[in-house]
Amino acid sequence: MTKQAEILSEFLDSNTIEALSAFLDKESGFESSANLIATAFGSENDFSKMDAEAISKLVASFKHNLTLLIQKTWVEKSDIALKDQLLYQLDIFLSNDTWKDNYVLFLQLINQAVFLMFGQKPDTPDFAEYTLRIDPEFGIFWWYISNLPPKTEWSEEKCRIAMLLGMYFLANY
């Protein structure tokens, strides 16, 4: 067991940890795995069955909270342009029509926002362990995000659920 997995098991049960692998591997029937992951983020069990109104509210909360995180994060002068770029990319992300087309942009937004928040590159080997130690809830979120493939050929529905999971956490963080 890796050090990260060992620390992760302090906060999540084995079913939830295994749910991520199942979610990533299945092209159909992934909803129950998504529901387990959503529960780890504080959601109800029927996460994958949200109606259009609930999704609209979630997206609005995500935009509001991510905008606040970006705007309120103190950064060096050299990173001010990155904040402005992120806010612009967030608007582009929210104006796109399909989830599948937004997948790569979503991961870029999250990675850049996390870089602003923590001041270090999220793709460094120790970052996941670091987040679990300083903020276990955020560490669990980062464990989820960092395990998503950078590009995918998933269906529109699976991309939607994958992004909604990340959005749910940030909308409620």
mmCIF file of C-alpha atoms in Angstrom:
data_model
loop_
_atom_site.group_PDB
_atom_site.id
_atom_site.type_symbol
_atom_site.label_atom_id
_atom_site.label_comp_id
_atom_site.label_asym_id
_atom_site.label_seq_id
_atom_site.Cartn_x
_atom_site.Cartn_y
_atom_site.Cartn_z
ATOM 1 C CA MET A 1 0.000 0.000 0.000
ATOM 2 C CA THR A 2 1.383 3.421 -0.975
ATOM 3 C CA LYS A 3 1.752 6.146 1.605
ATOM 4 C CA GLN A 4 -1.076 8.111 -0.029
ATOM 5 C CA ALA A 5 -3.359 5.049 -0.024
ATOM 6 C CA GLU A 6 -2.527 4.429 3.615
ATOM 7 C CA ILE A 7 -3.425 8.000 4.569
ATOM 8 C CA LEU A 8 -6.508 7.918 2.349
ATOM 9 C CA SER A 9 -7.755 4.801 4.137
ATOM 10 C CA GLU A 10 -7.811 6.834 7.365
ATOM 11 C CA PHE A 11 -10.611 8.960 5.878
ATOM 12 C CA LEU A 12 -12.413 6.683 3.400
ATOM 13 C CA ASP A 13 -13.672 3.126 3.605
ATOM 14 C CA SER A 14 -12.385 0.561 1.129
ATOM 15 C CA ASN A 15 -15.694 0.555 -0.812
ATOM 16 C CA THR A 16 -15.337 4.254 -1.581
ATOM 17 C CA ILE A 17 -11.678 3.885 -2.540
ATOM 18 C CA GLU A 18 -12.564 0.978 -4.857
ATOM 19 C CA ALA A 19 -15.487 3.001 -6.280
ATOM 20 C CA LEU A 20 -13.068 5.330 -8.026
ATOM 21 C CA SER A 21 -11.409 2.484 -9.911
ATOM 22 C CA ALA A 22 -14.801 1.086 -10.836
ATOM 23 C CA PHE A 23 -15.976 4.513 -12.005
ATOM 24 C CA LEU A 24 -12.894 4.999 -14.165
ATOM 25 C CA ASP A 25 -13.039 1.504 -15.680
ATOM 26 C CA LYS A 26 -16.737 1.178 -16.538
ATOM 27 C CA GLU A 27 -18.371 2.774 -19.545
ATOM 28 C CA SER A 28 -21.814 1.766 -18.329
ATOM 29 C CA GLY A 29 -23.111 1.058 -14.864
ATOM 30 C CA PHE A 30 -20.749 3.612 -13.322
ATOM 31 C CA GLU A 31 -23.544 5.502 -11.545
ATOM 32 C CA SER A 32 -23.382 3.490 -8.318
ATOM 33 C CA SER A 33 -19.638 4.154 -8.109
ATOM 34 C CA ALA A 34 -20.256 7.858 -8.732
ATOM 35 C CA ASN A 35 -22.832 7.863 -5.941
ATOM 36 C CA LEU A 36 -20.293 6.408 -3.486
ATOM 37 C CA ILE A 37 -17.729 9.046 -4.451
ATOM 38 C CA ALA A 38 -20.378 11.770 -4.117
ATOM 39 C CA THR A 39 -21.222 10.511 -0.639
ATOM 40 C CA ALA A 40 -17.564 11.005 0.320
ATOM 41 C CA PHE A 41 -18.019 14.622 -0.806
ATOM 42 C CA GLY A 42 -21.130 14.965 1.381
ATOM 43 C CA SER A 43 -23.835 14.367 -1.202
ATOM 44 C CA GLU A 44 -26.941 12.240 -1.026
ATOM 45 C CA ASN A 45 -26.994 8.725 -2.510
ATOM 46 C CA ASP A 46 -28.865 9.626 -5.708
ATOM 47 C CA PHE A 47 -26.219 12.030 -7.003
ATOM 48 C CA SER A 48 -26.173 10.509 -10.488
ATOM 49 C CA LYS A 49 -29.936 11.056 -10.833
ATOM 50 C CA MET A 50 -29.984 14.831 -10.337
ATOM 51 C CA ASP A 51 -32.623 16.602 -12.359
ATOM 52 C CA ALA A 52 -31.973 19.602 -14.608
ATOM 53 C CA GLU A 53 -32.935 22.123 -11.910
ATOM 54 C CA ALA A 54 -30.542 20.599 -9.362
ATOM 55 C CA ILE A 55 -27.747 20.547 -11.958
ATOM 56 C CA SER A 56 -28.402 24.192 -12.810
ATOM 57 C CA LYS A 57 -28.181 25.150 -9.125
ATOM 58 C CA LEU A 58 -25.019 23.090 -8.708
ATOM 59 C CA VAL A 59 -23.347 24.749 -11.700
ATOM 60 C CA ALA A 60 -24.312 28.204 -10.378
ATOM 61 C CA SER A 61 -22.886 27.373 -6.929
ATOM 62 C CA PHE A 62 -19.737 25.975 -8.532
ATOM 63 C CA LYS A 63 -19.263 29.178 -10.538
ATOM 64 C CA HIS A 64 -19.850 31.346 -7.481
ATOM 65 C CA ASN A 65 -17.511 29.413 -5.187
ATOM 66 C CA LEU A 66 -14.737 28.923 -7.740
ATOM 67 C CA THR A 67 -14.919 32.617 -8.621
ATOM 68 C CA LEU A 68 -14.596 33.494 -4.930
ATOM 69 C CA LEU A 69 -11.696 31.072 -4.463
ATOM 70 C CA ILE A 70 -9.900 32.578 -7.437
ATOM 71 C CA GLN A 71 -10.598 36.203 -6.494
ATOM 72 C CA LYS A 72 -9.858 35.884 -2.777
ATOM 73 C CA THR A 73 -6.677 33.838 -3.071
ATOM 74 C CA TRP A 74 -3.648 35.988 -2.351
ATOM 75 C CA VAL A 75 -1.021 35.590 -5.046
ATOM 76 C CA GLU A 76 2.289 37.076 -6.074
ATOM 77 C CA LYS A 77 2.091 39.884 -8.641
ATOM 78 C CA SER A 78 3.335 37.455 -11.268
ATOM 79 C CA ASP A 79 0.213 35.304 -10.797
ATOM 80 C CA ILE A 80 -2.396 38.077 -11.090
ATOM 81 C CA ALA A 81 -2.667 37.452 -14.832
ATOM 82 C CA LEU A 82 -3.339 33.768 -14.089
ATOM 83 C CA LYS A 83 -6.270 34.761 -11.868
ATOM 84 C CA ASP A 84 -7.743 36.877 -14.670
ATOM 85 C CA GLN A 85 -7.147 34.095 -17.189
ATOM 86 C CA LEU A 86 -8.885 31.581 -14.905
ATOM 87 C CA LEU A 87 -11.948 33.778 -14.525
ATOM 88 C CA TYR A 88 -12.090 34.159 -18.310
ATOM 89 C CA GLN A 89 -11.688 30.384 -18.830
ATOM 90 C CA LEU A 90 -14.419 29.740 -16.254
ATOM 91 C CA ASP A 91 -16.827 31.843 -18.320
ATOM 92 C CA ILE A 92 -15.832 29.967 -21.484
ATOM 93 C CA PHE A 93 -16.249 26.644 -19.682
ATOM 94 C CA LEU A 94 -19.741 27.585 -18.526
ATOM 95 C CA SER A 95 -20.788 28.781 -21.985
ATOM 96 C CA ASN A 96 -19.852 25.570 -23.811
ATOM 97 C CA ASP A 97 -22.698 23.287 -24.797
ATOM 98 C CA THR A 98 -21.457 19.769 -24.178
ATOM 99 C CA TRP A 99 -19.898 18.119 -21.168
ATOM 100 C CA LYS A 100 -17.608 15.982 -23.273
ATOM 101 C CA ASP A 101 -16.133 19.024 -25.041
ATOM 102 C CA ASN A 102 -15.584 20.688 -21.649
ATOM 103 C CA TYR A 103 -13.788 17.815 -19.938
ATOM 104 C CA VAL A 104 -10.173 18.865 -20.662
ATOM 105 C CA LEU A 105 -10.920 22.527 -19.900
ATOM 106 C CA PHE A 106 -12.530 21.506 -16.606
ATOM 107 C CA LEU A 107 -9.393 19.675 -15.484
ATOM 108 C CA GLN A 108 -7.217 22.613 -16.559
ATOM 109 C CA LEU A 109 -9.377 25.024 -14.555
ATOM 110 C CA ILE A 110 -9.201 22.863 -11.459
ATOM 111 C CA ASN A 111 -5.435 22.363 -11.723
ATOM 112 C CA GLN A 112 -4.771 26.069 -12.189
ATOM 113 C CA ALA A 113 -7.127 27.055 -9.358
ATOM 114 C CA VAL A 114 -5.435 24.545 -7.050
ATOM 115 C CA PHE A 115 -2.049 25.947 -8.054
ATOM 116 C CA LEU A 116 -3.247 29.427 -7.056
ATOM 117 C CA MET A 117 -4.664 28.180 -3.752
ATOM 118 C CA PHE A 118 -1.654 26.149 -2.667
ATOM 119 C CA GLY A 119 1.202 27.896 -4.449
ATOM 120 C CA GLN A 120 2.684 24.678 -5.713
ATOM 121 C CA LYS A 121 2.160 22.525 -8.742
ATOM 122 C CA PRO A 122 -0.530 19.943 -8.061
ATOM 123 C CA ASP A 123 1.187 17.353 -10.244
ATOM 124 C CA THR A 124 4.190 16.976 -7.930
ATOM 125 C CA PRO A 125 4.466 13.530 -6.300
ATOM 126 C CA ASP A 126 3.977 14.756 -2.719
ATOM 127 C CA PHE A 127 1.044 17.080 -3.385
ATOM 128 C CA ALA A 128 -1.700 14.489 -2.864
ATOM 129 C CA GLU A 129 -0.262 13.426 0.488
ATOM 130 C CA TYR A 130 0.239 17.073 1.449
ATOM 131 C CA THR A 131 -3.431 17.913 0.791
ATOM 132 C CA LEU A 132 -4.638 14.893 2.749
ATOM 133 C CA ARG A 133 -2.585 15.970 5.745
ATOM 134 C CA ILE A 134 -3.508 19.666 5.797
ATOM 135 C CA ASP A 135 -7.169 19.343 4.773
ATOM 136 C CA PRO A 136 -8.503 15.774 4.513
ATOM 137 C CA GLU A 137 -11.719 16.829 2.753
ATOM 138 C CA PHE A 138 -9.765 18.678 0.091
ATOM 139 C CA GLY A 139 -7.287 15.800 -0.042
ATOM 140 C CA ILE A 140 -10.100 13.387 -0.869
ATOM 141 C CA PHE A 141 -11.277 15.768 -3.600
ATOM 142 C CA TRP A 142 -7.735 16.000 -4.958
ATOM 143 C CA TRP A 143 -7.402 12.207 -4.879
ATOM 144 C CA TYR A 144 -10.498 12.076 -7.078
ATOM 145 C CA ILE A 145 -9.401 14.810 -9.505
ATOM 146 C CA SER A 146 -5.829 13.553 -9.823
ATOM 147 C CA ASN A 147 -7.055 10.092 -10.795
ATOM 148 C CA LEU A 148 -9.218 11.330 -13.661
ATOM 149 C CA PRO A 149 -7.562 10.793 -17.043
ATOM 150 C CA PRO A 150 -6.268 14.025 -18.642
ATOM 151 C CA LYS A 151 -8.166 13.191 -21.851
ATOM 152 C CA THR A 152 -10.887 10.671 -22.399
ATOM 153 C CA GLU A 153 -13.267 9.202 -24.926
ATOM 154 C CA TRP A 154 -15.990 8.713 -22.336
ATOM 155 C CA SER A 155 -19.626 9.218 -23.225
ATOM 156 C CA GLU A 156 -21.319 12.575 -22.727
ATOM 157 C CA GLU A 157 -23.085 11.168 -19.653
ATOM 158 C CA LYS A 158 -19.941 9.860 -17.994
ATOM 159 C CA CYS A 159 -18.105 13.151 -18.631
ATOM 160 C CA ARG A 160 -21.105 14.974 -17.141
ATOM 161 C CA ILE A 161 -21.068 12.857 -13.983
ATOM 162 C CA ALA A 162 -17.265 13.067 -13.641
ATOM 163 C CA MET A 163 -17.325 16.861 -13.823
ATOM 164 C CA LEU A 164 -20.422 17.219 -11.642
ATOM 165 C CA LEU A 165 -18.637 15.267 -8.903
ATOM 166 C CA GLY A 166 -15.770 17.758 -8.925
ATOM 167 C CA MET A 167 -18.145 20.671 -9.212
ATOM 168 C CA TYR A 168 -20.179 19.400 -6.279
ATOM 169 C CA PHE A 169 -17.173 19.380 -3.990
ATOM 170 C CA LEU A 170 -16.059 22.881 -4.998
ATOM 171 C CA ALA A 171 -19.607 24.236 -4.853
ATOM 172 C CA ASN A 172 -19.760 23.190 -1.206
ATOM 173 C CA TYR A 173 -16.146 23.820 -0.143
#
